[in-house]
Amino acid sequence: MPIENDDTIRKILQDTKTIAVVGASAKPGRDSGTVAQFLIKKGYTVIPVNPLYKEVLGLTCYPDLRSIPQKVDLVDIFRRSEEVLPIVEEAIGIGANTVWMQLGVVNPEAAARAEQAGLQVVMDRCISIEYRHLVG
């Protein structure tokens, strides 16, 4: 079951330091870019992930999670629901702590797989909205 408890989500947001944003876009106005900028302003280390770009928001953009040369705490997914399972498998492979599926992204099979591997799962929620609501 994806995490619904506000206290648990608050703790995830407070304990997380590094966030990989899968589906990050260099196109202005995209939710992934807006959220990534918000997370940077809140002090997180943000790592864009998208095979279409070399750079997003002035940051090195990696083609996949496996290419990231540092520890990732949370994987924030901005992809279609049906594209989530392979990303979850990568998140498991790199030792991420949490998989966060953005608002509108719902994949119970991927959530169950992540949970079986010991990852925390937040699904169908916007990380910036939850931050504003729970952390301030």
Coordinates of N, CA and C in Angstrom, one line a residue:
M1 N 0.8 -1.2 0.0 CA 0.0 0.0 0.0 C 0.9 1.3 0.0
P2 N 0.7 2.1 -0.9 CA 1.4 3.4 -0.9 C 1.1 4.2 0.4
I3 N 2.1 4.9 0.8 CA 2.0 5.7 2.0 C 0.9 6.8 1.9
E4 N 0.0 6.9 2.8 CA -1.0 7.9 2.9 C -0.9 8.8 4.1
N5 N -0.2 8.3 5.1 CA -0.1 9.0 6.4 C 0.8 10.2 6.3
D6 N 0.2 11.4 6.7 CA 0.9 12.7 6.6 C 2.2 12.7 7.4
D7 N 2.2 12.1 8.5 CA 3.4 12.1 9.4 C 4.6 11.4 8.7
T8 N 4.2 10.2 8.0 CA 5.3 9.5 7.3 C 5.8 10.2 6.1
I9 N 4.9 10.9 5.4 CA 5.3 11.6 4.2 C 6.1 12.8 4.6
R10 N 5.7 13.5 5.7 CA 6.6 14.6 6.3 C 8.0 14.1 6.6
K11 N 8.1 13.0 7.2 CA 9.4 12.4 7.6 C 10.2 12.1 6.3
I12 N 9.6 11.6 5.3 CA 10.3 11.3 4.1 C 10.8 12.6 3.5
L13 N 10.0 13.6 3.5 CA 10.4 14.9 2.9 C 11.5 15.6 3.8
Q14 N 11.5 15.4 5.1 CA 12.5 15.9 6.0 C 13.8 15.1 5.9
D15 N 13.8 13.8 5.7 CA 15.0 13.0 5.7 C 15.7 12.9 4.4
T16 N 14.9 13.2 3.3 CA 15.5 13.2 1.9 C 16.4 14.3 1.7
K17 N 17.5 14.0 1.0 CA 18.5 15.0 0.6 C 18.7 15.1 -0.9
T18 N 18.7 14.0 -1.6 CA 18.9 13.9 -3.0 C 17.7 13.3 -3.7
I19 N 17.2 14.0 -4.7 CA 16.0 13.6 -5.5 C 16.4 13.5 -7.0
A20 N 16.1 12.4 -7.6 CA 16.2 12.2 -9.0 C 14.8 12.5 -9.6
V21 N 14.7 13.4 -10.5 CA 13.5 13.7 -11.1 C 13.4 13.1 -12.5
V22 N 12.7 11.9 -12.6 CA 12.6 11.2 -13.8 C 11.6 11.8 -14.7
G23 N 11.9 12.2 -15.9 CA 11.0 12.8 -16.8 C 11.2 14.3 -16.8
A24 N 12.3 14.8 -16.2 CA 12.7 16.2 -16.1 C 12.7 16.8 -17.6
S25 N 12.2 18.0 -17.7 CA 12.1 18.6 -19.0 C 12.7 19.9 -19.0
A26 N 13.4 20.2 -20.2 CA 14.0 21.6 -20.3 C 13.0 22.5 -20.9
K27 N 11.8 22.0 -21.3 CA 10.8 22.9 -21.9 C 10.1 23.8 -20.8
P28 N 10.1 25.1 -21.0 CA 9.5 26.0 -20.0 C 8.0 25.6 -19.7
G29 N 7.6 25.7 -18.5 CA 6.2 25.5 -18.1 C 5.8 24.1 -17.8
R30 N 6.8 23.2 -18.0 CA 6.4 21.8 -17.7 C 6.4 21.5 -16.2
D31 N 5.5 20.7 -15.7 CA 5.4 20.5 -14.3 C 6.7 19.9 -13.7
S32 N 7.4 19.1 -14.4 CA 8.6 18.5 -13.9 C 9.7 19.5 -13.7
G33 N 9.8 20.5 -14.5 CA 10.7 21.6 -14.3 C 10.4 22.5 -13.2
T34 N 9.1 22.8 -13.1 CA 8.6 23.7 -12.0 C 8.8 23.0 -10.7
V35 N 8.5 21.8 -10.6 CA 8.7 21.0 -9.3 C 10.2 20.9 -9.0
A36 N 11.0 20.6 -10.0 CA 12.5 20.5 -9.8 C 13.0 21.9 -9.2
Q37 N 12.6 23.0 -9.8 CA 13.0 24.3 -9.3 C 12.6 24.5 -7.9
F38 N 11.4 24.2 -7.6 CA 10.8 24.3 -6.2 C 11.7 23.5 -5.2
L39 N 12.0 22.2 -5.6 CA 12.8 21.4 -4.7 C 14.2 21.9 -4.5
I40 N 14.8 22.5 -5.6 CA 16.1 23.1 -5.5 C 16.1 24.3 -4.5
K41 N 15.0 25.1 -4.6 CA 14.9 26.3 -3.7 C 14.7 25.8 -2.2
K42 N 14.2 24.6 -2.0 CA 14.0 24.1 -0.7 C 15.2 23.4 -0.2
G43 N 16.3 23.4 -0.9 CA 17.5 22.9 -0.4 C 17.9 21.4 -0.8
Y44 N 17.1 20.8 -1.6 CA 17.4 19.5 -2.1 C 18.4 19.5 -3.2
T45 N 19.2 18.4 -3.3 CA 20.0 18.2 -4.4 C 19.1 17.5 -5.4
V46 N 18.9 18.1 -6.6 CA 18.0 17.6 -7.6 C 18.9 17.1 -8.8
I47 N 18.6 15.9 -9.3 CA 19.3 15.3 -10.4 C 18.2 15.0 -11.5
P48 N 18.3 15.8 -12.6 CA 17.4 15.5 -13.7 C 17.7 14.2 -14.4
V49 N 16.7 13.4 -14.8 CA 16.8 12.2 -15.5 C 15.9 12.2 -16.7
N50 N 16.5 12.2 -17.9 CA 15.8 12.2 -19.2 C 16.8 12.0 -20.3
P51 N 16.6 10.9 -21.1 CA 17.6 10.6 -22.1 C 17.6 11.6 -23.3
L52 N 16.6 12.5 -23.3 CA 16.5 13.5 -24.4 C 17.4 14.7 -24.2
Y53 N 17.9 14.9 -22.9 CA 18.6 16.1 -22.6 C 20.0 15.8 -22.0
K54 N 20.9 16.7 -22.2 CA 22.2 16.7 -21.6 C 22.2 17.6 -20.3
E55 N 21.3 18.6 -20.3 CA 21.2 19.5 -19.2 C 19.8 20.0 -19.1
V56 N 19.3 20.1 -17.8 CA 18.0 20.7 -17.5 C 18.2 21.6 -16.3
L57 N 17.7 22.8 -16.4 CA 17.9 23.8 -15.3 C 19.3 24.1 -14.9
G58 N 20.2 24.0 -15.9 CA 21.6 24.2 -15.7 C 22.3 23.0 -15.0
L59 N 21.6 21.9 -14.8 CA 22.2 20.7 -14.1 C 22.4 19.6 -15.2
T60 N 23.4 18.8 -14.9 CA 23.7 17.6 -15.8 C 22.4 16.7 -15.7
C61 N 22.0 16.3 -16.9 CA 20.8 15.4 -17.0 C 21.3 14.1 -17.4
Y62 N 20.9 13.1 -16.6 CA 21.3 11.7 -16.9 C 20.3 10.9 -17.7
P63 N 20.7 10.0 -18.5 CA 19.8 9.2 -19.4 C 18.9 8.3 -18.6
D64 N 19.4 7.8 -17.4 CA 18.7 6.8 -16.6 C 19.2 6.9 -15.2
L65 N 18.5 6.2 -14.3 CA 19.0 6.3 -12.9 C 20.3 5.6 -12.6
R66 N 20.6 4.6 -13.4 CA 21.9 3.8 -13.2 C 23.1 4.7 -13.6
S67 N 22.9 5.7 -14.4 CA 24.0 6.6 -14.8 C 24.4 7.6 -13.7
I68 N 23.6 7.8 -12.7 CA 23.8 8.8 -11.7 C 25.0 8.4 -10.8
P69 N 26.0 9.2 -10.7 CA 27.2 8.8 -10.0 C 27.2 9.0 -8.4
Q70 N 26.0 9.3 -7.9 CA 25.9 9.5 -6.4 C 24.6 8.8 -5.9
K71 N 24.6 8.7 -4.6 CA 23.4 8.1 -3.9 C 22.2 9.0 -4.1
V72 N 21.1 8.3 -4.4 CA 19.8 9.0 -4.6 C 18.9 8.5 -3.5
D73 N 18.3 9.4 -2.8 CA 17.4 9.1 -1.7 C 15.9 8.8 -2.2
L74 N 15.5 9.6 -3.1 CA 14.1 9.6 -3.6 C 14.1 9.7 -5.1
V75 N 13.2 8.9 -5.7 CA 13.1 9.0 -7.2 C 11.6 9.5 -7.4
D76 N 11.6 10.7 -8.0 CA 10.3 11.4 -8.3 C 10.0 11.2 -9.7
I77 N 8.9 10.5 -10.0 CA 8.6 10.0 -11.3 C 7.5 10.9 -12.0
F78 N 7.9 11.5 -13.1 CA 7.0 12.3 -14.0 C 6.9 11.5 -15.4
R79 N 6.3 10.4 -15.3 CA 6.1 9.6 -16.6 C 4.7 9.0 -16.5
R80 N 4.3 8.5 -17.7 CA 3.0 7.8 -17.7 C 3.0 6.6 -16.8
S81 N 1.8 6.4 -16.3 CA 1.6 5.3 -15.3 C 2.2 3.9 -15.9
E82 N 1.9 3.7 -17.1 CA 2.3 2.4 -17.7 C 3.8 2.3 -17.9
E83 N 4.6 3.4 -17.8 CA 6.0 3.4 -17.9 C 6.8 3.4 -16.6
V84 N 6.1 3.2 -15.5 CA 6.7 3.3 -14.2 C 7.5 2.1 -13.8
L85 N 7.0 0.9 -14.1 CA 7.6 -0.3 -13.6 C 9.2 -0.4 -13.9
P86 N 9.6 -0.2 -15.1 CA 11.1 -0.2 -15.3 C 11.8 0.8 -14.5
I87 N 11.2 2.0 -14.2 CA 11.9 3.0 -13.4 C 12.0 2.5 -12.0
V88 N 10.9 1.9 -11.5 CA 11.0 1.3 -10.1 C 12.1 0.3 -10.0
E89 N 12.2 -0.6 -11.1 CA 13.3 -1.6 -11.1 C 14.6 -0.9 -11.0
E90 N 14.8 0.2 -11.7 CA 16.1 1.0 -11.6 C 16.3 1.6 -10.2
A91 N 15.2 2.1 -9.7 CA 15.3 2.7 -8.3 C 15.7 1.7 -7.3
I92 N 15.2 0.4 -7.4 CA 15.6 -0.7 -6.6 C 17.0 -0.9 -6.8
G93 N 17.4 -1.0 -8.0 CA 18.8 -1.3 -8.4 C 19.9 -0.3 -7.9
I94 N 19.5 0.9 -7.7 CA 20.4 1.9 -7.3 C 20.4 2.2 -5.8
G95 N 19.4 1.5 -5.1 CA 19.3 1.6 -3.6 C 18.6 2.8 -3.1
A96 N 17.7 3.3 -3.9 CA 16.9 4.5 -3.5 C 16.0 4.1 -2.3
N97 N 15.7 5.0 -1.5 CA 14.8 4.8 -0.3 C 13.4 4.9 -0.6
T98 N 13.0 5.8 -1.5 CA 11.6 6.1 -1.8 C 11.4 6.3 -3.3
V99 N 10.2 5.8 -3.7 CA 9.7 6.1 -5.0 C 8.5 6.9 -4.9
W100 N 8.5 8.1 -5.6 CA 7.4 9.0 -5.5 C 6.8 9.2 -6.9
M101 N 5.5 8.7 -7.0 CA 4.8 8.8 -8.3 C 4.0 10.1 -8.2
Q102 N 4.2 11.0 -9.1 CA 3.6 12.3 -9.1 C 2.1 12.2 -9.3
L103 N 1.4 13.3 -9.0 CA -0.1 13.4 -9.2 C -0.5 12.9 -10.5
G104 N -1.4 12.0 -10.5 CA -1.9 11.4 -11.8 C -1.2 10.1 -12.2
V105 N -0.1 9.8 -11.6 CA 0.7 8.6 -11.9 C 0.4 7.5 -10.9
V106 N -0.3 6.5 -11.4 CA -0.8 5.4 -10.6 C -0.4 4.1 -11.2
N107 N 0.4 3.3 -10.5 CA 0.7 2.0 -11.0 C 0.9 1.0 -9.8
P108 N -0.2 0.3 -9.4 CA -0.2 -0.5 -8.2 C 0.8 -1.7 -8.3
E109 N 1.0 -2.2 -9.5 CA 2.0 -3.3 -9.7 C 3.4 -2.7 -9.4
A110 N 3.8 -1.6 -9.9 CA 5.1 -1.0 -9.6 C 5.2 -0.6 -8.1
A111 N 4.1 -0.1 -7.5 CA 4.2 0.2 -6.1 C 4.4 -1.1 -5.3
A112 N 3.7 -2.1 -5.6 CA 3.9 -3.4 -4.9 C 5.3 -3.9 -5.1
R113 N 5.9 -3.8 -6.3 CA 7.3 -4.3 -6.5 C 8.2 -3.5 -5.7
A114 N 8.1 -2.1 -5.6 CA 9.0 -1.3 -4.8 C 8.8 -1.7 -3.3
E115 N 7.6 -1.8 -2.9 CA 7.4 -2.2 -1.4 C 8.0 -3.5 -1.1
Q116 N 7.9 -4.5 -2.0 CA 8.5 -5.8 -1.8 C 10.0 -5.7 -1.7
A117 N 10.6 -4.7 -2.3 CA 12.1 -4.6 -2.3 C 12.5 -3.7 -1.1
G118 N 11.5 -3.2 -0.3 CA 11.8 -2.4 0.9 C 11.8 -0.9 0.7
L119 N 11.3 -0.4 -0.5 CA 11.3 1.0 -0.7 C 9.9 1.5 -0.2
Q120 N 10.0 2.8 0.3 CA 8.7 3.5 0.6 C 8.1 4.0 -0.7
V121 N 6.8 4.0 -0.8 CA 6.1 4.4 -2.0 C 5.1 5.5 -1.7
V122 N 5.1 6.6 -2.4 CA 4.1 7.6 -2.4 C 3.6 7.6 -3.8
M123 N 2.2 7.6 -4.0 CA 1.7 7.5 -5.3 C 0.5 8.5 -5.5
D124 N 0.5 9.1 -6.7 CA -0.6 10.0 -7.1 C -0.7 11.2 -6.2
R125 N 0.5 11.8 -5.9 CA 0.7 13.0 -5.1 C 1.8 13.9 -5.7
C126 N 1.6 15.2 -5.6 CA 2.6 16.1 -6.0 C 3.5 16.4 -4.9
I127 N 4.8 16.2 -5.1 CA 5.8 16.4 -4.0 C 5.9 17.8 -3.5
S128 N 5.7 18.8 -4.4 CA 5.7 20.2 -4.0 C 4.5 20.6 -3.2
I129 N 3.3 20.1 -3.6 CA 2.1 20.3 -2.9 C 2.2 19.7 -1.5
E130 N 2.7 18.5 -1.4 CA 2.9 17.9 -0.1 C 3.9 18.6 0.8
Y131 N 4.9 19.1 0.2 CA 5.9 19.8 0.9 C 5.3 21.1 1.5
R132 N 4.6 21.8 0.7 CA 3.9 23.1 1.2 C 3.0 22.8 2.3
H133 N 2.2 21.7 2.2 CA 1.2 21.3 3.1 C 1.8 20.8 4.4
L134 N 2.8 20.0 4.3 CA 3.3 19.3 5.5 C 4.6 19.8 6.1
V135 N 5.4 20.5 5.3 CA 6.7 21.0 5.9 C 6.7 22.5 6.0
G136 N 6.1 23.2 5.0 CA 6.0 24.6 5.1 C 6.7 25.4 4.1

